[in-house]
Amino acid sequence: MSHHIVQADNLHYTYPDGTVGLNKINFKIHHGESVALVGSNGAGKSTLLLHLIGSLAPTDGDIRIGDFPLNKKNLKLVRRSVGMVFQDPDDQLFMPTVFDDVAFGPINLGIPEKEVEQRVMDSLETVGVPHLIRRSPHKLSGGEKRAVAIATVLATTPDILIMDEPSSNLDPSSRRRLINLLKTFTHTKIIATHDLDMALEVCSRTIILDRGQIVADGLTKELFIDENLLKTSGLEKPLTMQRCPVCSNYSKI
Amino acid sequence: MSNLQNNLFDIFYIDTLACRQSWIHSLDPRAKVLTTLIFVGIVVSFDKYEIAMLIPFFIYPAVAIALADLPFVYLAKKMLLLLPFAFFIGIFNPLMDNKTLITFDLKDIVDLMEFIGFKENIGKMGTIDISGGWVSFLSIMIRFCLTVGAALILISTTGFDAVCLALQRFGVPRPFIVQLMFLYRYMFVLIDEASRMVRARSLRTFDNSNQMRFGIFISMVGQLLLRTMDRAQRIHLAMCCRGFEGDIQMLRAINFGVPETLFTAGWTSLFVILRLYNIPVKLGMMIENLLLS
Amino acid sequence: MHMADALISPAVGGTMWAVTAGLIGYCSKKVKNEMDDQKIPLMGVLGAFIFASQMINFTIPITGSSGHLGGGMILAILLGPHIAFLTMASVLTVQALFFADGGLLALGCNIFNLGFFPCFIAYPLIYKTFVKDADTNYMRSNSIDFKKTERKILAGSIIGAIVALQMGAFAVVIETLFSGISELPFTTFLMLMQPIHLAIGVVEGLTTAAVVLFIWKARPEILSSASSSSPIGRTPIFKVVVGLAAAALITGGALSWFASSNPDGLEWAMFKTAGVEELESPDGIHTSLSAIQEKTAFLPDYGFKSGESNELSESSAESVKVELGTSVSGVVGGILTLIFAVAIGFALRQKKSN
Ligand SMILES: Nc1ncnc2c1ncn2[C@@H]1O[C@H](COP(=O)(O)OP(=O)(O)OP(=O)(O)O)[C@@H](O)[C@H]1O
Ligand SMILES: [Mg+2]
């Protein structure tokens, strides 16, 4: 299925106040690929993701999702195949109960009632929180909210999953659960994150952004060894790739 | 709304009350909304001097509180906190309306007391006159307790979402229902945000109160408003990503079955009976006759 | 100020419910037809904002009390009248349910008093005459226009808020009067309510204006989009008012017909209102105020009266007593019923906990 390609051609975006958000962005992501989008604060990660769901329109350049160029006309079509998990789950969970929230997408897709319930159950089970189904979002913990937010997107059965900092605000065990979960997904994944260890585990490919430009695009393992590259883009080697300070000190003695 | 913090605590608390399990909690929300409205309507329909006939209506809150296992002390406290308002308006009644409305003949009372066992000489015979103002004042207070109690019971046995659902089924327009839902959902989020801002400020000014100078106040409220509008935009985006096209639908099976019919019809007929027959007076006369005969 | 269930009659409560329901229906329809769906989350979240902003208080100088942002006016300016009305109605509904602010029957009154006047009177007729759409399409370059617009927004918000609150307060007085539960005379109540709400109106107007200016400076596009997306100019306010009046008359008429067997219902209120001439006489206020004084000094007609010294009143009381001869039995029976009701509650609870 070659039609789940995500492609950006010479993408430019300038915010109304003159801030340059994106500059000459070019990439091509194939079906089933898992790509980490890393870069310092303000590098333009969120801006790029907002382009991929058609919320911001490029000042210049094109985006293609699947077989379609992304424009006003086939925005709806594209949004059916793209699922976005937002940075703040409170923005994503707007319905009174978890059930209503997860069902929101499927209902809008016009899926029959019986199936909707099944889908809701399935999605919640996938992320491991079926017991929350009757709860209200405002009574969930941060990690639970995140899990439900992912479920709301899974329920619409997207081909491409887009996530903005999915592991922020999670405790170590929730983060671990999330990583294991993401590894099981076969979707095309684009994950903007500051958690390079997660990127290393989940994404085989990494795109590094700096001030709106792509400074590197390649295999995660290779990019993350290049300390110079990381330093100039405001990043740091993932902890798992650094020498353990405790052990190494120990061996010195 | 000056003590908002307390009120907010109430929202959180009532919200958890609504999640309890009981027979009343499990009823279709429509039954409870309907019954509450009928209750309030009948209670306020009494003559302003009515007291005796209002009293039997306490049966509804009493039974509901018991069945739903609600914290009586909490509800009573909440009611007391709200009382000053009704008191403030009501207290003018005794001042303005001083026509004698009820006269107790002391003889009756002495007779009664003597019968029960008080043998002392009570003193001068005469009457106690009570002005209409005091009677209507007391009536206002009783009405207040009943109506406020009914509203609190409704929300703490039903929950806000379910009340909205009931309203929707009663034909309240969809945009308004959606509005209520969003308001309730984001109330929690924004209150959190606002209190974080306030806390951040008071930590830096070493000032414990949440009052501030007008200029700071405006920039804080303004910031909160801007953030709120941005949030609205993000929410809209999240909705669009999941196929939102202007209409919000919910799948919710609610069922107005036999228990609901019994609940609504039972209470309604009791209320109607209590409205039509002055049971306390009948009861009192019965007892008096029993005692004095 | 909120109306309370305890103070209103079913006729007034029902009428205002009908009026408010009509308004909500009307606004919902408008909103459905004309609104871009981006406003759906916006209005919900702004309702929540009205709540949340009350966490933030400022000190009112000299008085020592504190103020916070009011609701109706700022919503109308940000969202336009129809959406603002729905938003305000939802805020008041939550207040009625959770804070028992007002009550369920009085909800209609409260939505009307606090929602209708700012959204459909003060905003279109006052704020909009000061602040034209063109004004808020603000250009940074022209500082003279900037100052001018600033002043217009200030004046529009303050006068609008004052007028809305004065009308709301007046509506509270009228509704209380027509309900006939409170004995507060028309003039006295009016003299209490209007000045207090003048002060509240000034504070609300100032905060509203300041916040609007803040928004306008930070993100001018918000204001211009708010006013352009809601063509209130095209909505003949006249039609709305006439429709409302008709709804009020019909419901009020029907309800008062039902209540006509009740001497303390609407007729009583009519009778009382007929005595409004009191207002015209220059010392009317004075008399009623001094009357209060007199009465607070000593609570009349309450307490024991000796039989001998008060033969006259005894005989007049006698006549009342004929019809209220049941008073003692009423008290006894009432107390018993109350005990009975509470006992049932306790018994049920006991049984449950076993
Ligand atoms: N609404 C906006 N108006 C103007 N400039 C903006 C806006 N949103 C973002 N920017 C600017 O665009 C640039 C890229 O921002 P973006 O949010 O994409 O960064 P990011 O990589 O997601 O950062 P972070 O890791 O902090 O989330 C930043 O310089 C930011 O200041
Ligand atoms: Mg970001």
JSON list of N, CA, C and O and ligand atoms in Angstrom, two decimals, chain A residues 41-42 44-47 49 87 164-165 192 194, ligand 2:
[
{"chain": "A", "resi": 41, "resn": "ASN", "atom": "N", "xyz": [13.27, 23.65, 21.67]},
{"chain": "A", "resi": 41, "resn": "ASN", "atom": "CA", "xyz": [12.02, 24.39, 21.79]},
{"chain": "A", "resi": 41, "resn": "ASN", "atom": "C", "xyz": [11.96, 25.47, 20.72]},
{"chain": "A", "resi": 41, "resn": "ASN", "atom": "O", "xyz": [12.95, 26.16, 20.49]},
{"chain": "A", "resi": 42, "resn": "GLY", "atom": "N", "xyz": [10.81, 25.57, 20.09]},
{"chain": "A", "resi": 42, "resn": "GLY", "atom": "CA", "xyz": [10.66, 26.58, 19.06]},
{"chain": "A", "resi": 42, "resn": "GLY", "atom": "C", "xyz": [11.29, 26.23, 17.74]},
{"chain": "A", "resi": 42, "resn": "GLY", "atom": "O", "xyz": [11.41, 27.07, 16.85]},
{"chain": "A", "resi": 44, "resn": "GLY", "atom": "N", "xyz": [10.06, 24.27, 15.53]},
{"chain": "A", "resi": 44, "resn": "GLY", "atom": "CA", "xyz": [9.04, 24.20, 14.49]},
{"chain": "A", "resi": 44, "resn": "GLY", "atom": "C", "xyz": [8.34, 22.85, 14.38]},
{"chain": "A", "resi": 44, "resn": "GLY", "atom": "O", "xyz": [7.64, 22.61, 13.39]},
{"chain": "A", "resi": 45, "resn": "LYS", "atom": "N", "xyz": [8.52, 22.01, 15.38]},
{"chain": "A", "resi": 45, "resn": "LYS", "atom": "CA", "xyz": [7.91, 20.67, 15.34]},
{"chain": "A", "resi": 45, "resn": "LYS", "atom": "C", "xyz": [6.39, 20.75, 15.30]},
{"chain": "A", "resi": 45, "resn": "LYS", "atom": "O", "xyz": [5.76, 20.17, 14.41]},
{"chain": "A", "resi": 46, "resn": "SER", "atom": "N", "xyz": [5.85, 21.48, 16.28]},
{"chain": "A", "resi": 46, "resn": "SER", "atom": "CA", "xyz": [4.39, 21.57, 16.32]},
{"chain": "A", "resi": 46, "resn": "SER", "atom": "C", "xyz": [3.85, 22.23, 15.06]},
{"chain": "A", "resi": 46, "resn": "SER", "atom": "O", "xyz": [2.81, 21.84, 14.52]},
{"chain": "A", "resi": 47, "resn": "THR", "atom": "N", "xyz": [4.56, 23.23, 14.60]},
{"chain": "A", "resi": 47, "resn": "THR", "atom": "CA", "xyz": [4.13, 23.92, 13.38]},
{"chain": "A", "resi": 47, "resn": "THR", "atom": "C", "xyz": [4.05, 22.94, 12.21]},
{"chain": "A", "resi": 47, "resn": "THR", "atom": "O", "xyz": [3.07, 22.94, 11.45]},
{"chain": "A", "resi": 49, "resn": "LEU", "atom": "N", "xyz": [3.64, 19.65, 12.36]},
{"chain": "A", "resi": 49, "resn": "LEU", "atom": "CA", "xyz": [2.53, 18.71, 12.56]},
{"chain": "A", "resi": 49, "resn": "LEU", "atom": "C", "xyz": [1.20, 19.36, 12.21]},
{"chain": "A", "resi": 49, "resn": "LEU", "atom": "O", "xyz": [0.33, 18.72, 11.62]},
{"chain": "A", "resi": 87, "resn": "GLN", "atom": "N", "xyz": [-0.77, 17.62, 22.17]},
{"chain": "A", "resi": 87, "resn": "GLN", "atom": "CA", "xyz": [0.17, 17.73, 23.28]},
{"chain": "A", "resi": 87, "resn": "GLN", "atom": "C", "xyz": [-0.55, 17.74, 24.63]},
{"chain": "A", "resi": 87, "resn": "GLN", "atom": "O", "xyz": [-0.14, 17.08, 25.56]},
{"chain": "A", "resi": 164, "resn": "ASP", "atom": "N", "xyz": [2.16, 14.68, 19.18]},
{"chain": "A", "resi": 164, "resn": "ASP", "atom": "CA", "xyz": [2.98, 15.80, 19.65]},
{"chain": "A", "resi": 164, "resn": "ASP", "atom": "C", "xyz": [3.36, 15.54, 21.10]},
{"chain": "A", "resi": 164, "resn": "ASP", "atom": "O", "xyz": [2.52, 15.59, 21.98]},
{"chain": "A", "resi": 165, "resn": "GLU", "atom": "N", "xyz": [4.59, 15.25, 21.36]},
{"chain": "A", "resi": 165, "resn": "GLU", "atom": "CA", "xyz": [5.12, 14.99, 22.68]},
{"chain": "A", "resi": 165, "resn": "GLU", "atom": "C", "xyz": [4.26, 14.04, 23.51]},
{"chain": "A", "resi": 165, "resn": "GLU", "atom": "O", "xyz": [3.75, 14.42, 24.56]},
{"chain": "A", "resi": 192, "resn": "ALA", "atom": "N", "xyz": [6.57, 13.90, 17.31]},
{"chain": "A", "resi": 192, "resn": "ALA", "atom": "CA", "xyz": [7.42, 15.02, 17.73]},
{"chain": "A", "resi": 192, "resn": "ALA", "atom": "C", "xyz": [7.72, 14.84, 19.20]},
{"chain": "A", "resi": 192, "resn": "ALA", "atom": "O", "xyz": [6.81, 14.64, 20.00]},
{"chain": "A", "resi": 194, "resn": "HIS", "atom": "N", "xyz": [10.76, 15.38, 22.72]},
{"chain": "A", "resi": 194, "resn": "HIS", "atom": "CA", "xyz": [12.05, 15.72, 23.31]},
{"chain": "A", "resi": 194, "resn": "HIS", "atom": "C", "xyz": [12.66, 14.51, 23.99]},
{"chain": "A", "resi": 194, "resn": "HIS", "atom": "O", "xyz": [13.76, 14.56, 24.51]},
{"chain": "D", "resi": 2, "resn": "MG", "atom": "MG", "xyz": [5.49, 21.98, 20.31]}
]
